[in-house]
Coordinates of C-alpha atoms and ligand atoms in Angstrom, one line a residue:
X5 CA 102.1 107.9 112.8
X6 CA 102.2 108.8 108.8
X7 CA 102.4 106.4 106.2
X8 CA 104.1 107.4 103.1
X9 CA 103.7 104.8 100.3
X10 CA 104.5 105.0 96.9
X11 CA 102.2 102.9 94.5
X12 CA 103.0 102.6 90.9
X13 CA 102.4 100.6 87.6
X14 CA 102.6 100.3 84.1
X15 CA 98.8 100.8 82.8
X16 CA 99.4 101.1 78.6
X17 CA 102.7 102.6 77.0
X18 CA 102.7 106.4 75.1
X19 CA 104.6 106.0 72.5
X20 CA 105.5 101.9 72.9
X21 CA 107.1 101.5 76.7
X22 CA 108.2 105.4 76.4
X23 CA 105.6 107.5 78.2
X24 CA 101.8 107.6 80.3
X25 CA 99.1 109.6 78.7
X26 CA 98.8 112.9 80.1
X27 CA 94.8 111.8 80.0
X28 CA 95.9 109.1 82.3
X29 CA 98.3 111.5 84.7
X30 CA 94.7 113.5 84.7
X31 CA 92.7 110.5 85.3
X32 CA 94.5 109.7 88.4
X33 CA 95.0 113.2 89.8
X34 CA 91.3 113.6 90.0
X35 CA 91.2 110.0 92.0
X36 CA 93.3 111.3 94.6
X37 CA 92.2 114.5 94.9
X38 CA 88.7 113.1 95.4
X39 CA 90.4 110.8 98.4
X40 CA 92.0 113.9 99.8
X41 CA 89.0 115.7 100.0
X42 CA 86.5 112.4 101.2
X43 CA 89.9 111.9 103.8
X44 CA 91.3 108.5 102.6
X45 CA 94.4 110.2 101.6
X46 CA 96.2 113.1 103.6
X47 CA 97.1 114.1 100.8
X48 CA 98.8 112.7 97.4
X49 CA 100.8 113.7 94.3
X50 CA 100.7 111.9 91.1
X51 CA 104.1 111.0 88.9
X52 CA 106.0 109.3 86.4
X53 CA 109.2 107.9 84.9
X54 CA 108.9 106.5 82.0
X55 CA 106.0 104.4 81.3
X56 CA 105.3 104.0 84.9
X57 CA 102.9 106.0 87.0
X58 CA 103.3 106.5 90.7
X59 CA 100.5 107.4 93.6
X60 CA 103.2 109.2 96.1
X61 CA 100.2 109.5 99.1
X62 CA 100.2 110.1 102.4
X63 CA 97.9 108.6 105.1
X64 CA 97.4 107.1 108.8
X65 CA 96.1 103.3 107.5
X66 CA 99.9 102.1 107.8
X67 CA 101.4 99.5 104.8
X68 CA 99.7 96.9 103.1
X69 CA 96.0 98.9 104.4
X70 CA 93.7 97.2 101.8
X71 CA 91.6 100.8 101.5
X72 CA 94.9 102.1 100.2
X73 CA 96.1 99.5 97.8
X74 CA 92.3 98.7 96.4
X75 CA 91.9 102.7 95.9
X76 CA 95.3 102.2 93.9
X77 CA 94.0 99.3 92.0
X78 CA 91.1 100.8 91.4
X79 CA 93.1 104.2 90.3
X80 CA 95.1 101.8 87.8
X81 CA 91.9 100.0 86.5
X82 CA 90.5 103.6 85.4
X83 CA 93.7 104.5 83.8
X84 CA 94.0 100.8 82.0
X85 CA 90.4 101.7 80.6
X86 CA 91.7 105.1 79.2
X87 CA 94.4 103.0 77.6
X88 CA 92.6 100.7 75.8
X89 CA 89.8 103.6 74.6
X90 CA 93.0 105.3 73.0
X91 CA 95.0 102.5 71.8
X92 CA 97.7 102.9 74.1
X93 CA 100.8 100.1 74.1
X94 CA 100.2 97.4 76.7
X95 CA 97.2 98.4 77.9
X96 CA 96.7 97.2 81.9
X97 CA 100.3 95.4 81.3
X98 CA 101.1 95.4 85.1
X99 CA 97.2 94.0 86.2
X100 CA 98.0 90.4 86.5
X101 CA 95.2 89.6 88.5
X102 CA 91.7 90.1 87.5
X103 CA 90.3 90.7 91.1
X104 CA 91.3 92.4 93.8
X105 CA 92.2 90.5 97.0
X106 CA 92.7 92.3 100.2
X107 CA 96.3 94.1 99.1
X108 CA 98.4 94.3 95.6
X109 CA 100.9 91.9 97.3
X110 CA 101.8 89.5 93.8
X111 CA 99.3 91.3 92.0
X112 CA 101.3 93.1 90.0
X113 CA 101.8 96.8 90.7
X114 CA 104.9 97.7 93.1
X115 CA 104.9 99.7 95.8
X116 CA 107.2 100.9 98.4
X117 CA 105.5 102.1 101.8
X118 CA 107.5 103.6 105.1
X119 CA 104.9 104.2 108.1
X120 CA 106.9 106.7 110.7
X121 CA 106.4 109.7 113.0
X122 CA 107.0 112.8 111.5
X123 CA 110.1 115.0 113.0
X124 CA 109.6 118.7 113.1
X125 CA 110.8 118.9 109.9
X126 CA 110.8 115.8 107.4
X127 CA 112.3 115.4 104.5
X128 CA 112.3 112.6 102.0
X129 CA 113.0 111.9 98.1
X130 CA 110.9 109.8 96.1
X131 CA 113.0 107.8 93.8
X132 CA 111.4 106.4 90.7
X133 CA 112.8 104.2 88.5
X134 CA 112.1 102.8 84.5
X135 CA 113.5 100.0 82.5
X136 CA 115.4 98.3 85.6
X137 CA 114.6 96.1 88.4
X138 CA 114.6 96.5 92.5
X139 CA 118.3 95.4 92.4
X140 CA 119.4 98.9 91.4
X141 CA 119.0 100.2 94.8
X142 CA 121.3 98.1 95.8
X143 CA 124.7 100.0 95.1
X144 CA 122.9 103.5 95.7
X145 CA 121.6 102.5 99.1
X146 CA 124.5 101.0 100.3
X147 CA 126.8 104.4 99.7
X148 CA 124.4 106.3 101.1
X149 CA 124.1 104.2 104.4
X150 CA 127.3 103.1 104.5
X151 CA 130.4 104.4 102.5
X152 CA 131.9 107.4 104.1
X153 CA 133.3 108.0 100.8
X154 CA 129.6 109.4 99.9
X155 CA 128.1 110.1 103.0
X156 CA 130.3 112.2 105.0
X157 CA 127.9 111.8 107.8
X158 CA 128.5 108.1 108.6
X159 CA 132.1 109.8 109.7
X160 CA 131.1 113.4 111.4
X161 CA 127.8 113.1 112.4
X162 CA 127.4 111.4 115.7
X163 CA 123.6 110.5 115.3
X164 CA 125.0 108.3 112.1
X165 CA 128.4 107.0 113.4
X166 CA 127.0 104.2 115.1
X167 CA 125.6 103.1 111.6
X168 CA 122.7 101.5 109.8
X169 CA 120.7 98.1 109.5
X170 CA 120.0 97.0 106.3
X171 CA 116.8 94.3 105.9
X172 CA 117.7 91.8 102.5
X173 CA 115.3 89.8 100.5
X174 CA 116.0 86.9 98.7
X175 CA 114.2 87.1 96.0
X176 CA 114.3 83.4 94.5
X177 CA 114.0 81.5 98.0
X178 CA 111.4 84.3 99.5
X179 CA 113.6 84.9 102.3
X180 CA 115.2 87.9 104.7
X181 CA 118.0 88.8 106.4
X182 CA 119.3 91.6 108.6
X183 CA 122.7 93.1 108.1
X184 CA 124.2 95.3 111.1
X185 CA 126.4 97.9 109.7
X186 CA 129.4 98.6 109.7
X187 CA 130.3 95.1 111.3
X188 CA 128.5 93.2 108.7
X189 CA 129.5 95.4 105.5
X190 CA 131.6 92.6 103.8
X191 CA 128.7 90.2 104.3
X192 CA 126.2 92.4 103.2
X193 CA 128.2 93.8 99.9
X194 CA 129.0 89.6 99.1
X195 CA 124.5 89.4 98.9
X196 CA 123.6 92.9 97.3
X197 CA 126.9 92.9 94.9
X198 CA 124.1 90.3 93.1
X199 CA 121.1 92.8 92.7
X200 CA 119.5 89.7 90.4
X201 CA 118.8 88.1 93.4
X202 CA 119.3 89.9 96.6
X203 CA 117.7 93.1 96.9
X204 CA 117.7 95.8 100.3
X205 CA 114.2 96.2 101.2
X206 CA 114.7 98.4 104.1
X207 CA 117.4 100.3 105.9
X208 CA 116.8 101.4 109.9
X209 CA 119.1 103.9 111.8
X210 CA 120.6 101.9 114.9
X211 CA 120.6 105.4 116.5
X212 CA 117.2 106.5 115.9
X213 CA 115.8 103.3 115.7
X214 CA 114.0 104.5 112.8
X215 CA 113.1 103.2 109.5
X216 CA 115.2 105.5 106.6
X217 CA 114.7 103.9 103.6
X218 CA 112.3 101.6 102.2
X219 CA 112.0 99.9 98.3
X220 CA 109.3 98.5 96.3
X221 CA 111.1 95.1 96.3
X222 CA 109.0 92.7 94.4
X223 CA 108.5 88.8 94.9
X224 CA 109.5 86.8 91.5
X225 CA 107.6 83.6 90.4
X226 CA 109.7 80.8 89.0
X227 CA 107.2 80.5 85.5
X228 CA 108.9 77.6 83.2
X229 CA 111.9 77.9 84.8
X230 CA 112.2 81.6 84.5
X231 CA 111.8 84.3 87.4
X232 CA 109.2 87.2 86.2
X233 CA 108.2 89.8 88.4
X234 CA 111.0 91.8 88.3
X235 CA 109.3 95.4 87.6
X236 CA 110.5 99.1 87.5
X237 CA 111.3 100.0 91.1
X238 CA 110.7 103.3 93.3
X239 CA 112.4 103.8 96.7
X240 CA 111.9 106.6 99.8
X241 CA 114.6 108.0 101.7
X242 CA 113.9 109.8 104.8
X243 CA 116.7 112.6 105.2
X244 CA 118.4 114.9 107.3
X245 CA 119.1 115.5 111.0
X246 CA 120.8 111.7 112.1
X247 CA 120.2 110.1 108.3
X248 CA 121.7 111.3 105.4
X249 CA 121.5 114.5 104.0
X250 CA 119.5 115.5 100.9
X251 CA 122.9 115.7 99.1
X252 CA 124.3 112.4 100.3
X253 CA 121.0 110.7 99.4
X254 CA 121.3 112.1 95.6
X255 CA 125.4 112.1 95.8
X256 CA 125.7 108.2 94.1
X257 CA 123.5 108.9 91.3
X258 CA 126.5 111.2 90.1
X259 CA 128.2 107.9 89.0
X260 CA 126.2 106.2 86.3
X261 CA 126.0 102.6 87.4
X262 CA 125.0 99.7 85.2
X263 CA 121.6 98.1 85.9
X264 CA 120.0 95.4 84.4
X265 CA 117.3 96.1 82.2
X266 CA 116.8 98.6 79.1
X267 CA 115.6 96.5 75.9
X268 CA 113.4 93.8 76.6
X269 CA 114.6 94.0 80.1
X270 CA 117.9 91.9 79.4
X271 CA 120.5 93.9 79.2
X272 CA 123.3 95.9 81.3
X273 CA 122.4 99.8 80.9
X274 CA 123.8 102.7 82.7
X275 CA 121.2 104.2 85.1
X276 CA 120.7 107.7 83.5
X277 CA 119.7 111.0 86.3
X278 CA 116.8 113.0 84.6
X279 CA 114.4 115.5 85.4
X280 CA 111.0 114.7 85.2
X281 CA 110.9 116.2 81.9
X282 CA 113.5 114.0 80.6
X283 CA 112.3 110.8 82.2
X284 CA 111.1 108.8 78.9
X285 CA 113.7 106.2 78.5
X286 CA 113.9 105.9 73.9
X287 CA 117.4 104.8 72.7
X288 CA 117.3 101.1 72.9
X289 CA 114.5 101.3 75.4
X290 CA 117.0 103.0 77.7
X291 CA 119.3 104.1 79.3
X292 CA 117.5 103.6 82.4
X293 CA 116.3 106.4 83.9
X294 CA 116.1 107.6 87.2
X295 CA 113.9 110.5 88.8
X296 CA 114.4 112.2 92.4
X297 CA 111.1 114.2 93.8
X298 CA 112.1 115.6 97.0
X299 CA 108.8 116.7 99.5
X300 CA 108.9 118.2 103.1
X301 CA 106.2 116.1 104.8
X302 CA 104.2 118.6 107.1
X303 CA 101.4 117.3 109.1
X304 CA 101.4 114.5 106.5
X305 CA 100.7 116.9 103.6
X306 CA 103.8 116.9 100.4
X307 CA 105.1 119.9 100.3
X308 CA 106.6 119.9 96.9
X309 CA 107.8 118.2 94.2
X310 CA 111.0 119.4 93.8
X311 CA 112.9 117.7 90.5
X312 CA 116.3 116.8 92.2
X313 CA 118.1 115.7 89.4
X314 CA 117.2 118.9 87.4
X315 CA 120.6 120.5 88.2
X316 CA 123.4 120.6 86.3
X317 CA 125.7 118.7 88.4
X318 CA 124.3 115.6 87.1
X319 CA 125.1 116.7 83.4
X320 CA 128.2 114.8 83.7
X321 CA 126.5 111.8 84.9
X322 CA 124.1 112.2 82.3
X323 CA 127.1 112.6 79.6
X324 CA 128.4 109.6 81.3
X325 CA 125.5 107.3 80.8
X326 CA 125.5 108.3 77.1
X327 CA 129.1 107.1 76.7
X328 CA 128.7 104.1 78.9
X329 CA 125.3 103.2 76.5
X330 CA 127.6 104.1 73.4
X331 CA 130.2 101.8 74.2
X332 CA 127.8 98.7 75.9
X333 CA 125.5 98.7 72.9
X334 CA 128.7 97.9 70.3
X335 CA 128.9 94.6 72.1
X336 CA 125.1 93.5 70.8
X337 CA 123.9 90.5 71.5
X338 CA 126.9 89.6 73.4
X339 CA 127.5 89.9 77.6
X340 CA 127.9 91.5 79.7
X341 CA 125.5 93.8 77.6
X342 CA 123.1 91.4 77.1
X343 CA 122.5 89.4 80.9
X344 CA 123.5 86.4 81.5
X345 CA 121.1 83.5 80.4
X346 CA 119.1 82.9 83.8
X347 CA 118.5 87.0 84.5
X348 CA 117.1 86.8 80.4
X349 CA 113.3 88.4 81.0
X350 CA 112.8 87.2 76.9
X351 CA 114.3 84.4 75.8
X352 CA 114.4 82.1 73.2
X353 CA 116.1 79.1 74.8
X354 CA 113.9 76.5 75.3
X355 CA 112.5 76.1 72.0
X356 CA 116.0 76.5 70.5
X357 CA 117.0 74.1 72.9
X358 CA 114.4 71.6 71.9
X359 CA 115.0 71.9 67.8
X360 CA 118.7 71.7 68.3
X361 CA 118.2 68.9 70.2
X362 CA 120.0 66.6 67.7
X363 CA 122.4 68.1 66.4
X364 CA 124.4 67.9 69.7
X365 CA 126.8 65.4 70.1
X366 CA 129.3 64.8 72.5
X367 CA 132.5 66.4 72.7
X368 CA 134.5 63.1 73.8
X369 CA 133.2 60.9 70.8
X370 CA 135.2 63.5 68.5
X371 CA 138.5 63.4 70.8
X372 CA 137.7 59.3 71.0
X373 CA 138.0 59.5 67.4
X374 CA 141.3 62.2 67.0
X375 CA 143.0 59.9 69.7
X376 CA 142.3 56.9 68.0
X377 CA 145.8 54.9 67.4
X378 CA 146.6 54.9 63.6
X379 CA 146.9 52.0 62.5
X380 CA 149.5 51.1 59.7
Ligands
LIG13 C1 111.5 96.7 79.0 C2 110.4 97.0 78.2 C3 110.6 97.1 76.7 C4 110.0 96.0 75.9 C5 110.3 96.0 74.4 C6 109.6 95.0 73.6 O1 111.1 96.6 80.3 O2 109.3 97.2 78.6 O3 112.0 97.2 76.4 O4 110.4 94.8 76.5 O5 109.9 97.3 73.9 O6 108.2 95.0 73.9 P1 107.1 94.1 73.3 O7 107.6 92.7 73.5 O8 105.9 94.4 74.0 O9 107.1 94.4 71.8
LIG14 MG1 105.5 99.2 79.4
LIG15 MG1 108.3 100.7 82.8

């Protein structure tokens, strides 16, 4: 069995929340090649979107293996250090722990692992994600794995007619549940339709009985009375040969869908397709972007990158997301571009609350007072 986990975080900003060092790409490329060549790793490639940086590493230790996740803390420690020697925005920003404890569960960084036996041939896309939340696989996933409207497969393919299971977190309550598909597909759209709050973890092939996708969904801590945790996700797909195709895996990213996150993480964006290159969200903190690395896995070693989205089939996404980010930002501070109160990740609420205090009265006292009979 392979294990191919993604590992990422936000160590220190270049310029603001915008990009990573290349001194930090560098730092952590010569970490992993190091554990490639002393065996922890089969092999590993390192990434970014954003302001985020990714470990994409393959290895036989399965998920959650402490080796892997303390050589990733460690990784992120080094790169936090190069931050703060250089002056770099947020500095170690996704380290909320000081120590590390067995595996990065709560800890801060995000991963996404999918432990499997490779098929003769195995291909699978890396999705990585900045200035959004877990939530925003939601809509992709579910037309990949189960509208036939994207993936042609679900109808034509027998290996995928039977259809998928999709795993759901609850991400307030710290709870799952399974969804069998197609059977359950109004159920399941009435949970993910809220990507807030319920988030697909996992989907498995009924066919193959094989895991096919698998997201870095992260828990959220209720802190005075708001949920934090929510962090920039990244996502694998498995393709091909009984799951969907490379094209139906990238196909709903051709419609720019509005995510929650962008500026200050608490607003509606559209979710933007980039290349690699263009992957450094700056207008408004956004839009959103989204990057596809596709790998053939051979004898557990990544055969690639290639950039997916650097094709010019998404340019009309792309254009998309521009208009969509034209037209949401005109509505300011005012929803649906800004989120709804709870989802806010800054808020000023409470202490308004507490100074306005006073000057609230209630409504009935002044219709008590219109309604009182006039008296001659
Ligand atoms: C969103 C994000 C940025 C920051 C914003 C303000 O996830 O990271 O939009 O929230 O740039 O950052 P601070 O509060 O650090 O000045
Ligand atoms: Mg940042
Ligand atoms: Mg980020």
């Amino acid at each position: 069995m392979i294990t191919l986990s993604i590992i990422k975080a936000d160590t220190g900003g270049f310029v603001g929340h915008t990009a990573v060092h290349p001194d930090m790409i560098a730092e952590a490329r010569h970490r992993v090649e190091h554990m490639v060549d002393s065996e922890l790793l089969i092999d590993g490639h390192v990434a970014s979107c954003g302001d985020d940086m990714s470990l994409i590493m393959t290895h036989q230790h399965g998920p959650d293996a402490r080796l892997i996740h303390s050589f990733a803390w460690d990784t992120f420690q080094a790169t936090t250090h190069i931050a703060q020697r250089l002056g770099l925005y947020g500095a170690g920003q996704d380290l909320l722990s000081d120590a590390f404890s067995g595996n990065l569960r709560g800890m801060g960084p995000g991963y996404a692992e999918l432990e499997f036996e490779e098929r003769p041939s195995e291909p699978v896309i890396c999705f990585l994600a900045d200035k959004t939340e877990p939530g925003a696989w939601n809509l992709p996933l579910y037309k990949m794995f189960a509208d036939p409207f994207n993936t042609a497969g679900l109808v034509i393919d027998a290996k995928m007619h039977a259809g998928f299971e999709f795993e759901v977190y609850d991400l307030f309550e710290e709870k799952r549940i399974f969804f069998d598909c197609p059977a359950d597909l109004y159920d399941l759209l009435m949970f993910i339709g809220a990507p807030a709050r319920y988030v697909v973890h996992g989907v498995r092939s009924k066919t193959l009985d094989q895991t096919a996708a698998a997201t870095s969904t992260q828990r959220l801590s209720l802190i005075a009375g708001k949920y934090v945790g929510k962090d920039d996700p990244v996502m694998i797909v498995r393709c091909q040969s009984g799951l969907p195709a490379v094209g139906e895996a990238l196909e709903p990213f051709s419609f720019s869908f509005t995510v929650g996150g962008a500026m200050r993480g608490s607003h509606h964006a559209p979710l933007m397709p980039v290349s690699a290159e263009d992957s450094h969200p700056a207008r408004f903190d956004g839009p959103p972007r989204v990057v596809a690395l596709g790998f053939q896995v051979h004898e557990g070693r990544l055969i690639g990158p290639r950039d997916l989205f650097a094709d010019p089939s998404f340019d009309e996404a792309r254009r998309q997301a521009n208009h969509a980010m034209d037209y949401l930002r005109r509505h300011g501070p005012f929803e649906p571009h800004r989120l709804p109160l709870e989802d806010l990740e800054y808020t000023t609420m409470p202490q308004l609350a507490a100074r306005l205090a006073d000057r609230w009265s209630p409504m009935t006292t002044a219709l008590a007072e219109q309604e009182a009979p006039i008296t001659p």
